[in-house]
Amino acid sequence: MTTRGVEWLSAAADDPADCRATWADDPRAPYALAAGRFFDVVTVEQRVGMETFDQLLHRGLPFGPLVLDYKARRVGFLLGSRSQETFVHYLAQEDGTPPTYRYLGHGSVVVVPGPMPMSGDRYQWLRAPTRRPIANPLRPVALATMLVASTELLTRVDRYGERYPSAAALALPIFEGTPTDAG
């Protein structure tokens, strides 16, 4: 994380100077920040969050900083503050079933990693803030769209895994000479 990222993130703390001092003493230290001031956070189950992160990155869609809580097995996507209405609107526009999520806005608190977490720390940055994120109204739209798409993809993968629990089960129709869905 850059110095500008630390400055922006610590500004969301109730006591920004204390936050910066904590991180100066221990750059690995997690810190509780108020959501709703500079950013809101959408948290989802880790598997859905990681797939969504991959899809956003792969497709070049806009997204901001991301946090991973290994113990809770959740991923948090930081959005601009007051993005809830837009996020919920576009989530409802999607054809698929949205994942279970938590929206943390004004009055909520989120724990973020320090600027330099190490492997094995409970809280990790998947994408750390490098500066104050540029306002982008497409971020909540892209997140809503990819969360639903990722959930649908993982549901399909799970169904496939139930049908073909192993490579042998997948190959069996080939060896028996019966057509598969792909053939």
XYZ file of N, CA and C in Angstrom:
549
model
N 0.860 -1.174 0.000
C 0.000 0.000 0.000
C 0.900 1.227 0.000
N 0.496 2.222 -0.735
C 1.268 3.456 -0.818
C 0.939 4.393 0.343
N 1.758 5.410 0.498
C 1.516 6.419 1.538
C 0.173 7.109 1.306
N -0.137 7.395 0.054
C -1.429 8.035 -0.243
C -2.588 7.106 0.091
N -2.402 5.801 -0.109
C -3.430 4.832 0.268
C -3.645 4.813 1.769
N -2.556 4.860 2.521
C -2.638 4.889 3.989
C -3.348 6.159 4.441
N -3.004 7.294 3.850
C -3.628 8.568 4.227
C -5.129 8.538 3.978
N -5.524 8.060 2.797
C -6.954 8.011 2.475
C -7.693 7.067 3.409
N -7.148 5.871 3.610
C -7.821 4.869 4.428
C -7.894 5.311 5.889
N -6.808 5.842 6.422
C -6.804 6.261 7.828
C -7.734 7.446 8.068
N -8.011 8.233 7.040
C -8.931 9.368 7.191
C -10.337 8.894 7.549
N -10.655 7.636 7.262
C -11.976 7.099 7.602
C -12.083 6.711 9.074
N -10.965 6.665 9.776
C -10.971 6.273 11.191
C -11.575 7.379 12.054
N -12.111 6.988 13.207
C -12.611 7.984 14.156
C -11.475 8.903 14.604
N -10.273 8.343 14.732
C -9.081 9.106 15.088
C -7.995 8.785 14.060
N -7.950 9.535 12.949
C -6.981 9.241 11.887
C -5.524 9.222 12.362
N -5.166 10.105 13.285
C -3.786 10.142 13.779
C -3.456 8.849 14.530
N -4.405 8.356 15.330
C -4.189 7.100 16.048
C -4.043 5.935 15.069
N -4.844 5.941 14.031
C -4.762 4.884 13.019
C -3.385 4.887 12.360
N -2.923 6.062 11.924
C -1.602 6.155 11.289
C -0.500 5.764 12.262
N -0.642 6.153 13.539
C 0.364 5.793 14.544
C 0.392 4.281 14.770
N -0.790 3.667 14.813
C -0.874 2.211 14.967
C -0.154 1.524 13.820
N -0.411 1.989 12.610
C 0.225 1.367 11.439
C 1.711 1.690 11.351
N 2.129 2.837 11.866
C 3.565 3.152 11.898
C 4.283 2.203 12.851
N 3.625 1.872 13.987
C 4.204 0.937 14.960
C 4.176 -0.500 14.454
N 3.080 -0.878 13.804
C 2.922 -2.245 13.307
C 2.133 -2.216 12.001
N 2.827 -2.214 10.858
C 2.124 -2.124 9.578
C 1.258 -3.342 9.250
N 1.333 -4.368 10.076
C 0.479 -5.556 9.891
C -0.827 -5.445 10.662
N -0.928 -4.501 11.576
C -2.059 -4.429 12.506
C -3.370 -4.116 11.790
N -4.391 -4.951 11.992
C -5.715 -4.609 11.463
C -6.281 -3.425 12.244
N -7.224 -2.729 11.631
C -7.801 -1.556 12.270
C -9.274 -1.462 11.891
N -10.113 -1.101 12.850
C -11.556 -0.948 12.608
C -11.825 0.468 12.101
N -12.443 0.549 10.937
C -12.759 1.837 10.327
C -14.264 1.977 10.139
N -14.729 3.197 10.199
C -16.151 3.473 9.973
C -16.448 3.382 8.484
N -17.447 2.605 8.140
C -17.928 2.577 6.758
C -18.883 3.746 6.588
N -19.086 4.169 5.364
C -20.043 5.225 5.087
C -19.443 6.613 4.997
N -18.234 6.817 5.495
C -17.600 8.139 5.377
C -16.990 8.315 3.992
N -16.012 7.472 3.699
C -15.325 7.538 2.411
C -15.630 6.337 1.535
N -16.139 5.315 2.147
C -16.426 4.103 1.390
C -17.494 3.285 2.091
N -18.196 2.473 1.311
C -19.093 1.441 1.815
C -18.433 0.119 1.459
N -18.918 -0.963 2.050
C -18.324 -2.276 1.793
C -19.440 -3.296 1.566
N -19.285 -4.093 0.523
C -20.163 -5.232 0.277
C -19.341 -6.472 0.580
N -19.815 -7.295 1.538
C -19.088 -8.526 1.859
C -19.897 -9.736 1.408
N -19.168 -10.716 0.903
C -19.768 -11.967 0.444
C -18.893 -13.121 0.904
N -19.448 -14.320 0.802
C -18.716 -15.540 1.130
C -17.462 -15.590 0.256
N -16.382 -16.128 0.810
C -15.067 -16.095 0.171
C -15.063 -16.690 -1.235
N -15.708 -17.811 -1.418
C -15.683 -18.472 -2.731
C -16.318 -17.586 -3.803
N -17.456 -17.002 -3.499
C -18.114 -16.101 -4.439
C -17.266 -14.845 -4.634
N -16.710 -14.332 -3.560
C -15.883 -13.134 -3.645
C -14.643 -13.325 -4.496
N -13.985 -14.464 -4.340
C -12.782 -14.725 -5.129
C -13.121 -14.895 -6.609
N -14.217 -15.566 -6.911
C -14.633 -15.719 -8.313
C -15.020 -14.362 -8.897
N -15.713 -13.545 -8.120
C -16.103 -12.215 -8.587
C -14.870 -11.359 -8.837
N -13.924 -11.392 -7.916
C -12.665 -10.657 -8.081
C -11.984 -11.078 -9.379
N -11.899 -12.384 -9.614
C -11.266 -12.899 -10.826
C -11.997 -12.413 -12.079
N -13.318 -12.443 -12.055
C -14.097 -12.016 -13.219
C -13.955 -10.505 -13.473
N -13.998 -9.708 -12.421
C -13.826 -8.258 -12.575
C -12.455 -7.944 -13.171
N -11.440 -8.608 -12.653
C -10.074 -8.398 -13.120
C -9.917 -8.864 -14.567
N -10.381 -10.076 -14.840
C -10.249 -10.675 -16.173
C -10.966 -9.846 -17.238
N -12.092 -9.284 -16.899
C -12.900 -8.548 -17.876
C -12.580 -7.051 -17.923
N -11.654 -6.618 -17.067
C -11.263 -5.214 -17.079
C -12.351 -4.274 -16.586
N -13.230 -4.773 -15.713
C -14.301 -3.948 -15.169
C -13.790 -3.146 -13.977
N -14.396 -2.005 -13.710
C -13.913 -1.159 -12.614
C -14.249 -1.742 -11.243
N -13.269 -1.728 -10.363
C -13.492 -2.108 -8.969
C -12.418 -1.455 -8.117
N -12.732 -1.309 -6.849
C -11.819 -0.648 -5.927
C -11.077 -1.650 -5.062
N -10.637 -1.196 -3.905
C -9.906 -2.070 -2.994
C -10.762 -3.253 -2.528
N -10.076 -4.363 -2.249
C -10.735 -5.587 -1.769
C -9.986 -6.118 -0.565
N -10.749 -6.586 0.405
C -10.198 -7.126 1.637
C -10.656 -8.570 1.811
N -9.792 -9.406 2.352
C -10.125 -10.808 2.611
C -9.959 -11.077 4.097
N -10.987 -11.657 4.702
C -10.937 -12.088 6.102
C -10.901 -13.613 6.063
N -9.698 -14.170 6.283
C -9.532 -15.622 6.196
C -10.374 -16.375 7.219
N -10.426 -15.864 8.442
C -11.146 -16.587 9.491
C -12.649 -16.612 9.230
N -13.214 -15.474 8.856
C -14.648 -15.411 8.568
C -14.958 -15.950 7.170
N -13.932 -16.129 6.359
C -14.066 -16.616 4.979
C -14.984 -15.704 4.167
N -14.664 -14.379 4.232
C -15.450 -13.376 3.519
C -14.526 -12.423 2.774
N -15.036 -11.924 1.658
C -14.334 -10.921 0.872
C -15.161 -9.645 0.922
N -14.496 -8.516 1.126
C -15.156 -7.222 1.163
C -14.727 -6.353 -0.014
N -15.703 -5.864 -0.753
C -15.475 -4.980 -1.887
C -15.780 -3.557 -1.446
N -14.790 -2.672 -1.498
C -15.007 -1.283 -1.113
C -15.593 -0.522 -2.293
N -16.715 0.129 -2.048
C -17.390 0.969 -3.026
C -17.379 2.400 -2.506
N -17.709 3.337 -3.361
C -17.870 4.710 -2.907
C -18.990 4.787 -1.880
N -18.878 5.719 -0.961
C -19.937 5.840 0.039
C -21.248 6.206 -0.654
N -22.334 5.791 -0.048
C -23.691 6.011 -0.551
C -23.934 5.345 -1.914
N -23.376 4.164 -2.104
C -23.576 3.404 -3.344
C -24.661 2.348 -3.216
N -25.251 2.222 -2.036
C -26.179 1.126 -1.786
C -27.365 1.123 -2.740
N -27.978 2.266 -2.962
C -29.156 2.310 -3.828
C -28.820 1.824 -5.242
N -27.716 2.287 -5.782
C -27.296 1.860 -7.125
C -26.977 0.378 -7.144
N -26.232 -0.085 -6.142
C -25.857 -1.496 -6.066
C -27.101 -2.391 -6.010
N -28.015 -2.089 -5.122
C -29.229 -2.898 -4.945
C -30.089 -2.849 -6.219
N -30.178 -1.690 -6.839
C -30.961 -1.552 -8.076
C -30.426 -2.491 -9.160
N -29.120 -2.454 -9.391
C -28.552 -3.277 -10.464
C -28.495 -4.752 -10.086
N -28.392 -5.047 -8.821
C -28.457 -6.440 -8.382
C -29.829 -7.019 -8.724
N -30.877 -6.225 -8.534
C -32.243 -6.667 -8.827
C -32.503 -6.784 -10.329
N -31.722 -6.108 -11.145
C -31.898 -6.156 -12.599
C -31.375 -7.454 -13.215
N -30.519 -8.144 -12.505
C -29.913 -9.367 -13.034
C -30.918 -10.514 -13.043
N -30.781 -11.410 -14.016
C -31.683 -12.553 -14.155
C -31.436 -13.634 -13.114
N -30.187 -13.839 -12.730
C -29.851 -14.909 -11.800
C -30.136 -14.546 -10.356
N -29.855 -15.492 -9.493
C -30.050 -15.301 -8.061
C -28.816 -14.644 -7.457
N -28.986 -13.517 -6.792
C -27.824 -12.870 -6.173
C -27.350 -13.665 -4.959
N -26.080 -13.534 -4.635
C -25.574 -14.224 -3.449
C -26.052 -13.532 -2.179
N -25.926 -14.226 -1.080
C -26.162 -13.590 0.205
C -25.015 -12.611 0.438
N -25.342 -11.404 0.838
C -24.300 -10.390 1.044
C -24.667 -9.527 2.235
N -23.681 -8.792 2.708
C -23.889 -7.771 3.736
C -23.426 -6.449 3.158
N -24.246 -5.439 3.319
C -23.873 -4.101 2.858
C -23.548 -3.267 4.086
N -22.324 -2.776 4.175
C -21.878 -1.973 5.308
C -21.756 -0.517 4.866
N -22.666 0.296 5.354
C -22.662 1.722 5.039
C -22.577 2.532 6.315
N -23.156 3.714 6.286
C -23.126 4.619 7.439
C -23.603 3.897 8.704
N -22.820 4.026 9.774
C -23.158 3.382 11.044
C -22.539 2.009 11.209
N -21.851 1.523 10.183
C -21.197 0.210 10.250
C -19.696 0.389 10.434
N -19.075 -0.673 10.866
C -17.627 -0.683 11.046
C -17.070 -1.885 10.296
N -15.919 -1.704 9.670
C -15.247 -2.789 8.964
C -13.798 -2.852 9.447
N -13.300 -4.055 9.604
C -11.896 -4.237 9.976
C -11.101 -4.426 8.692
N -10.042 -3.626 8.552
C -9.176 -3.725 7.384
C -7.774 -4.118 7.828
N -7.023 -4.744 6.925
C -5.639 -5.085 7.259
C -4.800 -3.813 7.367
N -3.665 -3.948 7.992
C -2.703 -2.860 7.976
C -2.139 -2.713 6.568
N -1.286 -1.724 6.361
C -0.744 -1.479 5.025
C 0.170 -2.591 4.512
N 0.725 -3.394 5.410
C 1.657 -4.440 4.987
C 1.368 -5.766 5.684
N 0.213 -6.364 5.455
C -0.061 -7.656 6.088
C 0.870 -8.714 5.512
N 1.115 -9.727 6.295
C 1.979 -10.819 5.845
C 1.137 -12.054 5.586
N 1.691 -12.933 4.807
C 1.022 -14.205 4.541
C 0.709 -14.878 5.872
N -0.505 -15.362 5.997
C -0.920 -16.003 7.242
C -1.688 -15.084 8.174
N -1.667 -13.766 7.921
C -2.464 -12.851 8.732
C -3.942 -13.081 8.426
N -4.777 -12.860 9.414
C -6.214 -13.069 9.225
C -6.772 -12.161 8.129
N -6.384 -10.898 8.144
C -6.884 -9.928 7.171
C -5.816 -9.670 6.113
N -6.215 -9.716 4.854
C -5.298 -9.505 3.733
C -5.941 -8.543 2.731
N -5.116 -7.809 2.039
C -5.589 -7.018 0.911
C -5.500 -7.888 -0.331
N -6.597 -8.034 -1.050
C -6.530 -8.635 -2.379
C -6.158 -7.548 -3.375
N -6.606 -6.340 -3.072
C -6.225 -5.154 -3.841
C -6.240 -3.987 -2.864
N -5.054 -3.547 -2.504
C -4.921 -2.463 -1.526
C -5.159 -1.112 -2.190
N -5.669 -0.150 -1.421
C -5.807 1.190 -1.988
C -4.417 1.809 -2.170
N -4.197 2.396 -3.325
C -2.918 3.064 -3.578
C -3.057 4.576 -3.484
N -4.284 5.036 -3.505
C -4.612 6.456 -3.392
C -6.106 6.542 -3.122
N -6.598 7.737 -2.997
C -8.055 7.893 -2.876
C -8.659 7.418 -4.198
N -9.544 6.414 -4.144
C -10.123 5.914 -5.397
C -10.902 6.995 -6.133
N -10.733 7.016 -7.425
C -11.478 7.954 -8.258
C -12.933 7.499 -8.285
N -13.839 8.440 -8.081
C -15.265 8.101 -8.097
C -15.625 7.519 -9.459
N -16.254 6.370 -9.437
C -16.663 5.719 -10.675
C -18.047 5.116 -10.453
N -19.072 5.695 -11.072
C -20.433 5.199 -10.852
C -20.653 3.794 -11.405
N -19.709 3.289 -12.205
C -19.863 1.939 -12.755
C -19.400 0.851 -11.780
N -18.681 1.212 -10.724
C -18.207 0.202 -9.772
C -19.332 -0.618 -9.151
N -20.383 0.017 -8.594
C -21.464 -0.801 -8.011
C -22.219 -1.604 -9.069
N -22.299 -1.083 -10.293
C -22.973 -1.799 -11.380
C -22.178 -3.049 -11.741
N -20.866 -2.882 -11.943
C -20.001 -4.016 -12.294
C -20.005 -5.057 -11.181
N -19.941 -4.609 -9.929
C -19.934 -5.547 -8.809
C -21.238 -6.330 -8.749
N -22.371 -5.646 -8.864
C -23.664 -6.335 -8.810
C -23.764 -7.373 -9.925
N -23.386 -6.990 -11.129
C -23.462 -7.885 -12.281
C -22.567 -9.109 -12.099
N -21.334 -8.884 -11.697
C -20.397 -10.003 -11.573
C -20.686 -10.875 -10.351
N -21.257 -10.318 -9.293
C -21.638 -11.154 -8.149
C -22.690 -12.172 -8.566
N -23.685 -11.731 -9.316
C -24.733 -12.655 -9.762
C -24.158 -13.661 -10.747
N -23.353 -13.196 -11.697
C -22.759 -14.102 -12.684
C -21.858 -15.136 -12.001
N -21.077 -14.708 -11.045
C -20.187 -15.633 -10.333
C -20.974 -16.651 -9.523
N -22.046 -16.203 -8.891
C -22.899 -17.117 -8.127
C -23.509 -18.168 -9.043
N -23.996 -17.734 -10.205
C -24.571 -18.670 -11.177
C -23.510 -19.661 -11.668
N -22.322 -19.173 -11.946
C -21.236 -20.044 -12.407
C -20.887 -21.085 -11.351
N -20.744 -20.657 -10.117
C -20.386 -21.596 -9.050
C -21.503 -22.601 -8.781
N -22.754 -22.179 -8.920
C -23.877 -23.103 -8.770
C -23.816 -24.175 -9.850
N -23.510 -23.753 -11.063
C -23.391 -24.715 -12.165
C -22.219 -25.664 -11.940
N -21.105 -25.137 -11.472
C -19.941 -25.983 -11.171
C -20.288 -27.006 -10.095
N -21.021 -26.590 -9.078
C -21.420 -27.515 -8.014
C -22.331 -28.616 -8.550
N -23.280 -28.251 -9.413
C -24.153 -29.271 -10.017
C -23.338 -30.255 -10.851
N -22.392 -29.745 -11.589
C -21.517 -30.589 -12.396
C -20.723 -31.537 -11.491
N -20.241 -31.001 -10.361
C -19.489 -31.821 -9.412
C -20.331 -32.916 -8.790
N -21.616 -32.667 -8.596
C -22.509 -33.711 -8.060
C -22.739 -34.797 -9.100
N -22.852 -34.400 -10.348
C -23.096 -35.359 -11.427
C -21.839 -36.173 -11.721
N -20.700 -35.517 -11.697
C -19.416 -36.169 -11.983
C -18.477 -35.923 -10.800
N -18.602 -36.718 -9.736
C -17.820 -36.460 -8.529
C -16.321 -36.724 -8.683
N -15.912 -37.392 -9.773
C -14.496 -37.668 -9.976
C -14.202 -37.710 -11.465
N -12.920 -37.712 -11.799
C -12.521 -37.821 -13.204
C -12.971 -39.164 -13.776
N -12.925 -40.211 -12.954
C -13.359 -41.539 -13.411
C -14.839 -41.523 -13.783
N -15.667 -40.841 -12.980
C -17.097 -40.766 -13.277
C -17.347 -39.994 -14.570
N -16.521 -39.002 -14.821
C -16.638 -38.229 -16.050
C -16.240 -39.068 -17.266
N -15.192 -39.863 -17.116
C -14.669 -40.651 -18.240
C -15.441 -41.937 -18.477
N -16.166 -42.433 -17.512
C -16.860 -43.711 -17.629
C -17.738 -43.808 -18.871
N -18.569 -42.803 -19.181
C -19.403 -42.906 -20.395
C -18.557 -43.036 -21.676
N -17.402 -42.458 -21.693
C -16.520 -42.528 -22.872
C -16.064 -43.972 -23.054
N -15.662 -44.599 -21.960
C -15.153 -45.971 -22.037
C -16.267 -46.969 -22.305
N -17.478 -46.624 -21.877
C -18.608 -47.533 -22.104
C -19.239 -47.303 -23.483
N -18.765 -46.254 -24.182
C -19.271 -45.971 -25.513
C -20.599 -45.263 -25.547
N -21.022 -44.677 -24.434
C -22.292 -43.952 -24.412
C -21.985 -42.457 -24.571
N -22.847 -41.750 -25.256
C -22.595 -40.309 -25.463
C -22.711 -39.537 -24.141
N -21.964 -38.481 -24.041
C -22.048 -37.590 -22.886
C -22.777 -36.338 -23.338
N -23.054 -35.456 -22.391
C -23.715 -34.187 -22.720
C -22.863 -33.374 -23.680
N -21.532 -33.499 -23.577
C -20.633 -32.726 -24.441
C -20.562 -33.344 -25.830
N -20.856 -34.622 -25.957
C -20.677 -35.311 -27.237
C -21.898 -35.302 -28.001
